[in-house]
Amino acid sequence: MDRKLTGNLFKIPYYLWIILFVVGPILLVLYYSFFDIEGHFSLTNYQKFFTPVYLKMTFSSFWYAFLITAITLLISYPVAYLLTKTKHKQLWLLLIIVPSWINLLLKAYAFLGIFGTYGAANSFLKIIGIGQKQILFTDFSFVFVSVYIFIPFMILPIFNALDELNPALIDAANDLGASKWTTFRRVIFPLTIDGVKSGCQVTFIPALSLFMLTRLIAGNRVITLGTAIEQHFLVTQDWGMGSTIAVFLIIAMFLIMVMTNTRKRGV
């Protein structure tokens, strides 16, 4: 059998998967977005999306996603850099990644206990003399838990980029009299920017559509597009409006993927 024909046959399952589980659901969401709550074909949902309520919700979603991504990056980059310098770096990396294997819901419930009135966090505040505080159901708790969840996904691509960095380039910068900050700014960071982009991509996109943590950890104080979609589908039963929000969310995610594209193009 011709090698090219064999290769095309092996592509069939891939294309079927993409059509059934990627293209199909997107087209279905797009279809439902053109129907109002009574099932009539209408553009009302799109008009409603551009009202102050939904625009404010969109801004809030992007703001929290940006905040979570920025904090995660500020923590993850130094950690990834230190990991590349340790003796058993693969073991330490594994220990960081292992918590990501635990179900998200279980981790959320664990933080309900930690941040609760009689949890470990308030017990520590009492010991140091600050006293009991309302930690749960706040913006702080939502951002803190989100950052904790996304840190492994940010560290891994940055670690890989740093680990593949040629040490001779750093030695050359040092030999030419560059300071540590200059070496980082002009050599290390630019050469690991693809890892940073990948980490930001896998953090920002899921953070943009968070809904479970907004309910359990933030107590619905934080309203995002993901929360709105859940409410429209499960509470108000307005599938059309929920689908419309999902359409704009998909567009936003696609644009972010394009902007953070790390594919190397041939010269």
CSV table of N, CA and C in Angstrom, one decimal, residues 11-139:
chain,number,residue,atom,x,y,z
A,11,LYS,N,-5.1,9.4,9.4
A,11,LYS,CA,-5.6,10.7,9.8
A,11,LYS,C,-7.1,10.7,10.0
A,12,ILE,N,-7.8,9.7,9.5
A,12,ILE,CA,-9.2,9.7,9.5
A,12,ILE,C,-9.8,9.8,10.9
A,13,PRO,N,-9.3,8.9,11.9
A,13,PRO,CA,-9.8,9.0,13.3
A,13,PRO,C,-9.6,10.4,13.9
A,14,TYR,N,-8.4,11.0,13.5
A,14,TYR,CA,-8.1,12.4,14.1
A,14,TYR,C,-9.2,13.4,13.6
A,15,TYR,N,-9.4,13.3,12.2
A,15,TYR,CA,-10.4,14.3,11.7
A,15,TYR,C,-11.8,14.0,12.2
A,16,LEU,N,-12.2,12.8,12.4
A,16,LEU,CA,-13.5,12.4,12.9
A,16,LEU,C,-13.6,13.0,14.4
A,17,TRP,N,-12.6,12.8,15.1
A,17,TRP,CA,-12.6,13.4,16.5
A,17,TRP,C,-12.7,14.9,16.5
A,18,ILE,N,-12.0,15.6,15.7
A,18,ILE,CA,-12.1,17.0,15.6
A,18,ILE,C,-13.5,17.5,15.2
A,19,ILE,N,-14.1,16.8,14.2
A,19,ILE,CA,-15.4,17.2,13.7
A,19,ILE,C,-16.5,16.9,14.8
A,20,LEU,N,-16.4,15.7,15.4
A,20,LEU,CA,-17.4,15.4,16.4
A,20,LEU,C,-17.3,16.1,17.7
A,21,PHE,N,-16.1,16.4,18.2
A,21,PHE,CA,-16.0,16.9,19.5
A,21,PHE,C,-15.4,18.3,19.6
A,22,VAL,N,-15.1,18.9,18.5
A,22,VAL,CA,-14.6,20.3,18.4
A,22,VAL,C,-15.5,21.1,17.5
A,23,VAL,N,-15.5,20.8,16.3
A,23,VAL,CA,-16.3,21.6,15.3
A,23,VAL,C,-17.8,21.5,15.6
A,24,GLY,N,-18.2,20.2,15.8
A,24,GLY,CA,-19.7,20.0,16.0
A,24,GLY,C,-20.2,20.8,17.2
A,25,PRO,N,-19.6,20.7,18.4
A,25,PRO,CA,-20.1,21.4,19.6
A,25,PRO,C,-20.1,23.0,19.3
A,26,ILE,N,-19.1,23.5,18.7
A,26,ILE,CA,-19.0,24.9,18.4
A,26,ILE,C,-20.1,25.4,17.5
A,27,LEU,N,-20.4,24.6,16.4
A,27,LEU,CA,-21.5,24.9,15.6
A,27,LEU,C,-22.8,24.8,16.3
A,28,LEU,N,-23.0,23.9,17.2
A,28,LEU,CA,-24.2,23.7,18.0
A,28,LEU,C,-24.4,24.9,18.9
A,29,VAL,N,-23.4,25.4,19.5
A,29,VAL,CA,-23.4,26.5,20.4
A,29,VAL,C,-23.8,27.8,19.6
A,30,LEU,N,-23.2,27.9,18.4
A,30,LEU,CA,-23.5,29.0,17.5
A,30,LEU,C,-24.9,29.0,17.0
A,31,TYR,N,-25.4,27.8,16.8
A,31,TYR,CA,-26.8,27.7,16.3
A,31,TYR,C,-27.8,28.1,17.4
A,32,TYR,N,-27.6,27.7,18.6
A,32,TYR,CA,-28.5,28.0,19.7
A,32,TYR,C,-28.4,29.5,20.1
A,33,SER,N,-27.3,30.1,19.8
A,33,SER,CA,-27.1,31.5,20.2
A,33,SER,C,-28.1,32.4,19.4
A,34,PHE,N,-28.7,31.9,18.3
A,34,PHE,CA,-29.6,32.8,17.5
A,34,PHE,C,-31.1,32.5,17.9
A,35,PHE,N,-31.3,31.9,19.1
A,35,PHE,CA,-32.7,31.7,19.5
A,35,PHE,C,-32.9,32.3,20.9
A,36,ASP,N,-34.0,33.0,21.1
A,36,ASP,CA,-34.3,33.6,22.4
A,36,ASP,C,-34.9,32.5,23.3
A,37,ILE,N,-35.2,33.0,24.5
A,37,ILE,CA,-35.7,32.0,25.6
A,37,ILE,C,-37.0,31.3,25.2
A,38,GLU,N,-37.7,31.9,24.3
A,38,GLU,CA,-39.0,31.3,23.8
A,38,GLU,C,-38.8,30.4,22.6
A,39,GLY,N,-37.5,30.3,22.1
A,39,GLY,CA,-37.3,29.4,21.0
A,39,GLY,C,-37.4,30.1,19.7
A,40,HIS,N,-37.6,31.4,19.6
A,40,HIS,CA,-37.7,32.1,18.3
A,40,HIS,C,-36.4,32.6,17.8
A,41,PHE,N,-36.2,32.5,16.5
A,41,PHE,CA,-35.0,33.0,15.9
A,41,PHE,C,-34.9,34.5,16.1
A,42,SER,N,-33.8,34.9,16.6
A,42,SER,CA,-33.6,36.3,17.0
A,42,SER,C,-32.2,36.7,17.2
A,43,LEU,N,-31.9,38.0,17.0
A,43,LEU,CA,-30.5,38.5,17.3
A,43,LEU,C,-30.5,39.3,18.7
A,44,THR,N,-31.6,39.0,19.4
A,44,THR,CA,-31.7,39.7,20.7
A,44,THR,C,-30.6,39.4,21.7
A,45,ASN,N,-30.1,38.1,21.7
A,45,ASN,CA,-29.1,37.7,22.6
A,45,ASN,C,-27.8,38.5,22.3
A,46,TYR,N,-27.5,38.7,21.0
A,46,TYR,CA,-26.3,39.5,20.7
A,46,TYR,C,-26.4,41.0,21.1
A,47,GLN,N,-27.6,41.5,20.9
A,47,GLN,CA,-27.9,42.9,21.4
A,47,GLN,C,-27.7,43.0,22.9
A,48,LYS,N,-28.2,42.0,23.6
A,48,LYS,CA,-28.2,42.0,25.0
A,48,LYS,C,-26.8,41.9,25.6
A,49,PHE,N,-25.9,41.2,24.8
A,49,PHE,CA,-24.6,41.0,25.3
A,49,PHE,C,-23.8,42.3,25.4
A,50,PHE,N,-24.1,43.2,24.5
A,50,PHE,CA,-23.4,44.5,24.5
A,50,PHE,C,-24.1,45.6,25.4
A,51,THR,N,-24.9,45.1,26.3
A,51,THR,CA,-25.4,46.0,27.4
A,51,THR,C,-24.4,46.1,28.5
A,52,PRO,N,-24.5,47.2,29.4
A,52,PRO,CA,-23.5,47.4,30.4
A,52,PRO,C,-23.3,46.2,31.4
A,53,VAL,N,-24.4,45.4,31.6
A,53,VAL,CA,-24.3,44.3,32.5
A,53,VAL,C,-23.3,43.2,32.0
A,54,TYR,N,-23.5,42.8,30.8
A,54,TYR,CA,-22.6,41.8,30.2
A,54,TYR,C,-21.2,42.3,29.9
A,55,LEU,N,-21.1,43.6,29.5
A,55,LEU,CA,-19.8,44.1,29.2
A,55,LEU,C,-19.0,44.2,30.5
A,56,LYS,N,-19.6,44.6,31.6
A,56,LYS,CA,-19.0,44.7,32.9
A,56,LYS,C,-18.5,43.3,33.3
A,57,MET,N,-19.4,42.3,33.1
A,57,MET,CA,-19.0,40.9,33.4
A,57,MET,C,-17.8,40.4,32.5
A,58,THR,N,-17.8,40.8,31.3
A,58,THR,CA,-16.7,40.5,30.4
A,58,THR,C,-15.4,41.1,30.9
A,59,PHE,N,-15.5,42.4,31.2
A,59,PHE,CA,-14.3,43.1,31.8
A,59,PHE,C,-13.8,42.4,33.1
A,60,SER,N,-14.7,42.0,33.9
A,60,SER,CA,-14.4,41.3,35.2
A,60,SER,C,-13.7,40.0,34.9
A,61,SER,N,-14.2,39.3,33.9
A,61,SER,CA,-13.6,38.0,33.6
A,61,SER,C,-12.1,38.1,33.1
A,62,PHE,N,-11.9,39.1,32.2
A,62,PHE,CA,-10.6,39.4,31.7
A,62,PHE,C,-9.7,39.9,32.8
A,63,TRP,N,-10.2,40.7,33.7
A,63,TRP,CA,-9.4,41.3,34.8
A,63,TRP,C,-8.9,40.2,35.7
A,64,TYR,N,-9.8,39.3,36.1
A,64,TYR,CA,-9.4,38.2,37.1
A,64,TYR,C,-8.5,37.2,36.4
A,65,ALA,N,-8.8,36.9,35.1
A,65,ALA,CA,-7.9,36.0,34.4
A,65,ALA,C,-6.5,36.6,34.2
A,66,PHE,N,-6.4,37.9,33.9
A,66,PHE,CA,-5.1,38.6,33.8
A,66,PHE,C,-4.4,38.6,35.2
A,67,LEU,N,-5.1,38.9,36.3
A,67,LEU,CA,-4.5,38.9,37.6
A,67,LEU,C,-4.0,37.5,38.0
A,68,ILE,N,-4.8,36.5,37.8
A,68,ILE,CA,-4.4,35.1,38.1
A,68,ILE,C,-3.1,34.7,37.3
A,69,THR,N,-3.2,35.1,36.0
A,69,THR,CA,-2.0,34.7,35.1
A,69,THR,C,-0.8,35.4,35.5
A,70,ALA,N,-0.9,36.7,35.8
A,70,ALA,CA,0.3,37.6,36.2
A,70,ALA,C,0.9,37.1,37.5
A,71,ILE,N,0.1,36.8,38.5
A,71,ILE,CA,0.6,36.3,39.8
A,71,ILE,C,1.2,34.9,39.7
A,72,THR,N,0.6,34.1,38.9
A,72,THR,CA,1.1,32.7,38.7
A,72,THR,C,2.4,32.8,38.0
A,73,LEU,N,2.6,33.7,37.0
A,73,LEU,CA,3.8,33.9,36.3
A,73,LEU,C,4.9,34.4,37.2
A,74,LEU,N,4.6,35.4,38.0
A,74,LEU,CA,5.6,35.9,38.9
A,74,LEU,C,6.1,34.9,39.9
A,75,ILE,N,5.3,34.0,40.3
A,75,ILE,CA,5.7,32.9,41.2
A,75,ILE,C,6.4,31.8,40.5
A,76,SER,N,5.9,31.4,39.3
A,76,SER,CA,6.4,30.2,38.6
A,76,SER,C,7.7,30.4,38.0
A,77,TYR,N,8.0,31.6,37.4
A,77,TYR,CA,9.3,31.7,36.7
A,77,TYR,C,10.5,31.6,37.7
A,78,PRO,N,10.5,32.2,38.8
A,78,PRO,CA,11.6,32.0,39.8
A,78,PRO,C,11.7,30.6,40.2
A,79,VAL,N,10.5,30.0,40.5
A,79,VAL,CA,10.5,28.6,40.9
A,79,VAL,C,11.1,27.6,39.9
A,80,ALA,N,10.7,27.8,38.6
A,80,ALA,CA,11.2,27.0,37.5
A,80,ALA,C,12.7,27.2,37.3
A,81,TYR,N,13.1,28.5,37.5
A,81,TYR,CA,14.6,28.7,37.4
A,81,TYR,C,15.4,28.0,38.5
A,82,LEU,N,14.9,28.1,39.7
A,82,LEU,CA,15.6,27.4,40.8
A,82,LEU,C,15.6,25.9,40.6
A,83,LEU,N,14.5,25.4,40.1
A,83,LEU,CA,14.4,23.9,39.8
A,83,LEU,C,15.5,23.5,38.9
A,84,THR,N,15.8,24.3,37.9
A,84,THR,CA,16.8,23.9,36.9
A,84,THR,C,18.2,23.8,37.5
A,85,LYS,N,18.4,24.5,38.7
A,85,LYS,CA,19.6,24.6,39.4
A,85,LYS,C,19.8,23.5,40.5
A,86,THR,N,18.7,22.8,40.8
A,86,THR,CA,18.7,21.8,41.9
A,86,THR,C,19.3,20.5,41.4
A,87,LYS,N,19.7,19.7,42.3
A,87,LYS,CA,20.4,18.4,42.0
A,87,LYS,C,19.4,17.4,41.5
A,88,HIS,N,18.2,17.3,42.1
A,88,HIS,CA,17.2,16.3,41.7
A,88,HIS,C,16.0,17.1,41.1
A,89,LYS,N,16.3,17.8,40.1
A,89,LYS,CA,15.2,18.7,39.5
A,89,LYS,C,14.0,18.0,39.0
A,90,GLN,N,14.2,16.8,38.4
A,90,GLN,CA,13.0,16.0,37.9
A,90,GLN,C,12.1,15.5,39.1
A,91,LEU,N,12.7,15.2,40.2
A,91,LEU,CA,11.9,14.7,41.3
A,91,LEU,C,11.1,15.9,41.9
A,92,TRP,N,11.8,17.1,42.0
A,92,TRP,CA,11.1,18.3,42.6
A,92,TRP,C,10.0,18.7,41.6
A,93,LEU,N,10.3,18.6,40.3
A,93,LEU,CA,9.2,18.9,39.3
A,93,LEU,C,8.0,18.0,39.4
A,94,LEU,N,8.3,16.7,39.7
A,94,LEU,CA,7.2,15.8,39.8
A,94,LEU,C,6.4,16.1,41.0
A,95,LEU,N,7.0,16.5,42.1
A,95,LEU,CA,6.3,16.8,43.4
A,95,LEU,C,5.4,18.0,43.2
A,96,ILE,N,5.8,18.9,42.3
A,96,ILE,CA,5.0,20.1,42.0
A,96,ILE,C,3.8,19.8,41.1
A,97,ILE,N,4.0,18.8,40.2
A,97,ILE,CA,3.0,18.5,39.2
A,97,ILE,C,1.9,17.5,39.8
A,98,VAL,N,2.4,16.7,40.8
A,98,VAL,CA,1.4,15.7,41.3
A,98,VAL,C,0.1,16.3,41.9
A,99,PRO,N,0.1,17.4,42.6
A,99,PRO,CA,-1.2,17.9,43.0
A,99,PRO,C,-2.1,18.3,41.9
A,100,SER,N,-1.6,18.5,40.7
A,100,SER,CA,-2.5,18.8,39.6
A,100,SER,C,-3.3,17.6,39.2
A,101,TRP,N,-2.9,16.4,39.6
A,101,TRP,CA,-3.6,15.2,39.3
A,101,TRP,C,-4.9,15.0,40.2
A,102,ILE,N,-4.9,15.7,41.3
A,102,ILE,CA,-6.1,15.6,42.2
A,102,ILE,C,-7.3,16.4,41.6
A,103,ASN,N,-8.4,15.8,41.7
A,103,ASN,CA,-9.6,16.5,41.2
A,103,ASN,C,-9.8,17.9,41.7
A,104,LEU,N,-10.2,18.8,40.8
A,104,LEU,CA,-10.3,20.2,41.1
A,104,LEU,C,-11.4,20.4,42.2
A,105,LEU,N,-12.4,19.7,42.2
A,105,LEU,CA,-13.5,19.8,43.2
A,105,LEU,C,-13.0,19.4,44.6
A,106,LEU,N,-12.2,18.4,44.7
A,106,LEU,CA,-11.6,18.0,45.9
A,106,LEU,C,-10.7,19.1,46.5
A,107,LYS,N,-9.9,19.7,45.6
A,107,LYS,CA,-9.0,20.8,46.1
A,107,LYS,C,-9.8,22.0,46.6
A,108,ALA,N,-10.9,22.3,45.9
A,108,ALA,CA,-11.8,23.4,46.2
A,108,ALA,C,-12.4,23.2,47.6
A,109,TYR,N,-12.9,21.9,47.9
A,109,TYR,CA,-13.4,21.6,49.2
A,109,TYR,C,-12.4,21.6,50.3
A,110,ALA,N,-11.1,21.3,49.9
A,110,ALA,CA,-10.1,21.3,50.9
A,110,ALA,C,-9.8,22.8,51.4
A,111,PHE,N,-9.9,23.7,50.4
A,111,PHE,CA,-9.7,25.1,50.8
A,111,PHE,C,-10.9,25.7,51.5
A,112,LEU,N,-12.0,25.1,51.3
A,112,LEU,CA,-13.2,25.5,52.2
A,112,LEU,C,-12.9,25.3,53.6
A,113,GLY,N,-12.2,24.2,53.9
A,113,GLY,CA,-11.8,23.9,55.3
A,113,GLY,C,-10.7,24.7,55.8
A,114,ILE,N,-9.7,25.0,54.9
A,114,ILE,CA,-8.5,25.7,55.3
A,114,ILE,C,-8.9,27.2,55.5
A,115,PHE,N,-9.7,27.8,54.7
A,115,PHE,CA,-10.1,29.2,54.8
A,115,PHE,C,-11.3,29.4,55.7
A,116,GLY,N,-11.9,28.4,56.2
A,116,GLY,CA,-13.1,28.5,56.9
A,116,GLY,C,-12.9,29.2,58.3
A,117,THR,N,-14.0,29.5,59.0
A,117,THR,CA,-13.9,30.2,60.2
A,117,THR,C,-13.0,29.6,61.2
A,118,TYR,N,-13.1,28.2,61.3
A,118,TYR,CA,-12.2,27.5,62.2
A,118,TYR,C,-11.1,26.7,61.5
A,119,GLY,N,-10.8,27.2,60.3
A,119,GLY,CA,-9.8,26.5,59.5
A,119,GLY,C,-8.3,26.8,59.9
A,120,ALA,N,-7.4,26.2,59.2
A,120,ALA,CA,-6.0,26.4,59.5
A,120,ALA,C,-5.5,27.8,59.4
A,121,ALA,N,-6.0,28.5,58.3
A,121,ALA,CA,-5.6,29.9,58.1
A,121,ALA,C,-6.0,30.8,59.2
A,122,ASN,N,-7.2,30.7,59.7
A,122,ASN,CA,-7.6,31.5,60.8
A,122,ASN,C,-7.0,31.2,62.2
A,123,SER,N,-6.7,29.9,62.3
A,123,SER,CA,-5.9,29.4,63.5
A,123,SER,C,-4.5,30.1,63.5
A,124,PHE,N,-3.9,30.1,62.4
A,124,PHE,CA,-2.6,30.7,62.3
A,124,PHE,C,-2.7,32.2,62.6
A,125,LEU,N,-3.7,32.9,62.1
A,125,LEU,CA,-3.9,34.3,62.3
A,125,LEU,C,-4.1,34.6,63.8
A,126,LYS,N,-4.7,33.7,64.5
A,126,LYS,CA,-4.9,33.9,65.9
A,126,LYS,C,-3.6,33.7,66.7
A,127,ILE,N,-2.8,32.8,66.2
A,127,ILE,CA,-1.5,32.5,66.9
A,127,ILE,C,-0.6,33.7,66.8
A,128,ILE,N,-0.6,34.4,65.6
A,128,ILE,CA,0.3,35.5,65.4
A,128,ILE,C,-0.3,36.9,65.9
A,129,GLY,N,-1.5,36.8,66.5
A,129,GLY,CA,-2.1,37.9,67.1
A,129,GLY,C,-3.0,38.8,66.2
A,130,ILE,N,-3.2,38.4,65.0
A,130,ILE,CA,-4.1,39.2,64.1
A,130,ILE,C,-5.5,39.0,64.4
A,131,GLY,N,-5.9,37.8,64.8
A,131,GLY,CA,-7.3,37.5,65.1
A,131,GLY,C,-8.0,36.9,63.9
A,132,GLN,N,-9.3,36.5,64.1
A,132,GLN,CA,-10.1,35.8,63.1
A,132,GLN,C,-10.5,36.8,62.0
A,133,LYS,N,-10.4,36.4,60.8
A,133,LYS,CA,-10.8,37.2,59.7
A,133,LYS,C,-11.7,36.4,58.7
A,134,GLN,N,-12.4,37.1,57.9
A,134,GLN,CA,-13.3,36.5,56.9
A,134,GLN,C,-12.4,36.3,55.7
A,135,ILE,N,-11.9,35.1,55.5
A,135,ILE,CA,-11.0,34.8,54.4
A,135,ILE,C,-11.8,34.2,53.2
A,136,LEU,N,-12.7,33.3,53.6
A,136,LEU,CA,-13.5,32.6,52.6
A,136,LEU,C,-14.5,33.5,52.0
A,137,PHE,N,-14.9,33.3,50.8
A,137,PHE,CA,-15.9,34.1,50.0
A,137,PHE,C,-15.4,35.5,49.8
A,138,THR,N,-14.2,35.7,49.5
A,138,THR,CA,-13.6,37.0,49.2
A,138,THR,C,-12.9,36.9,47.9
A,139,ASP,N,-12.5,38.1,47.3
A,139,ASP,CA,-11.7,38.1,46.1
A,139,ASP,C,-10.4,37.5,46.3
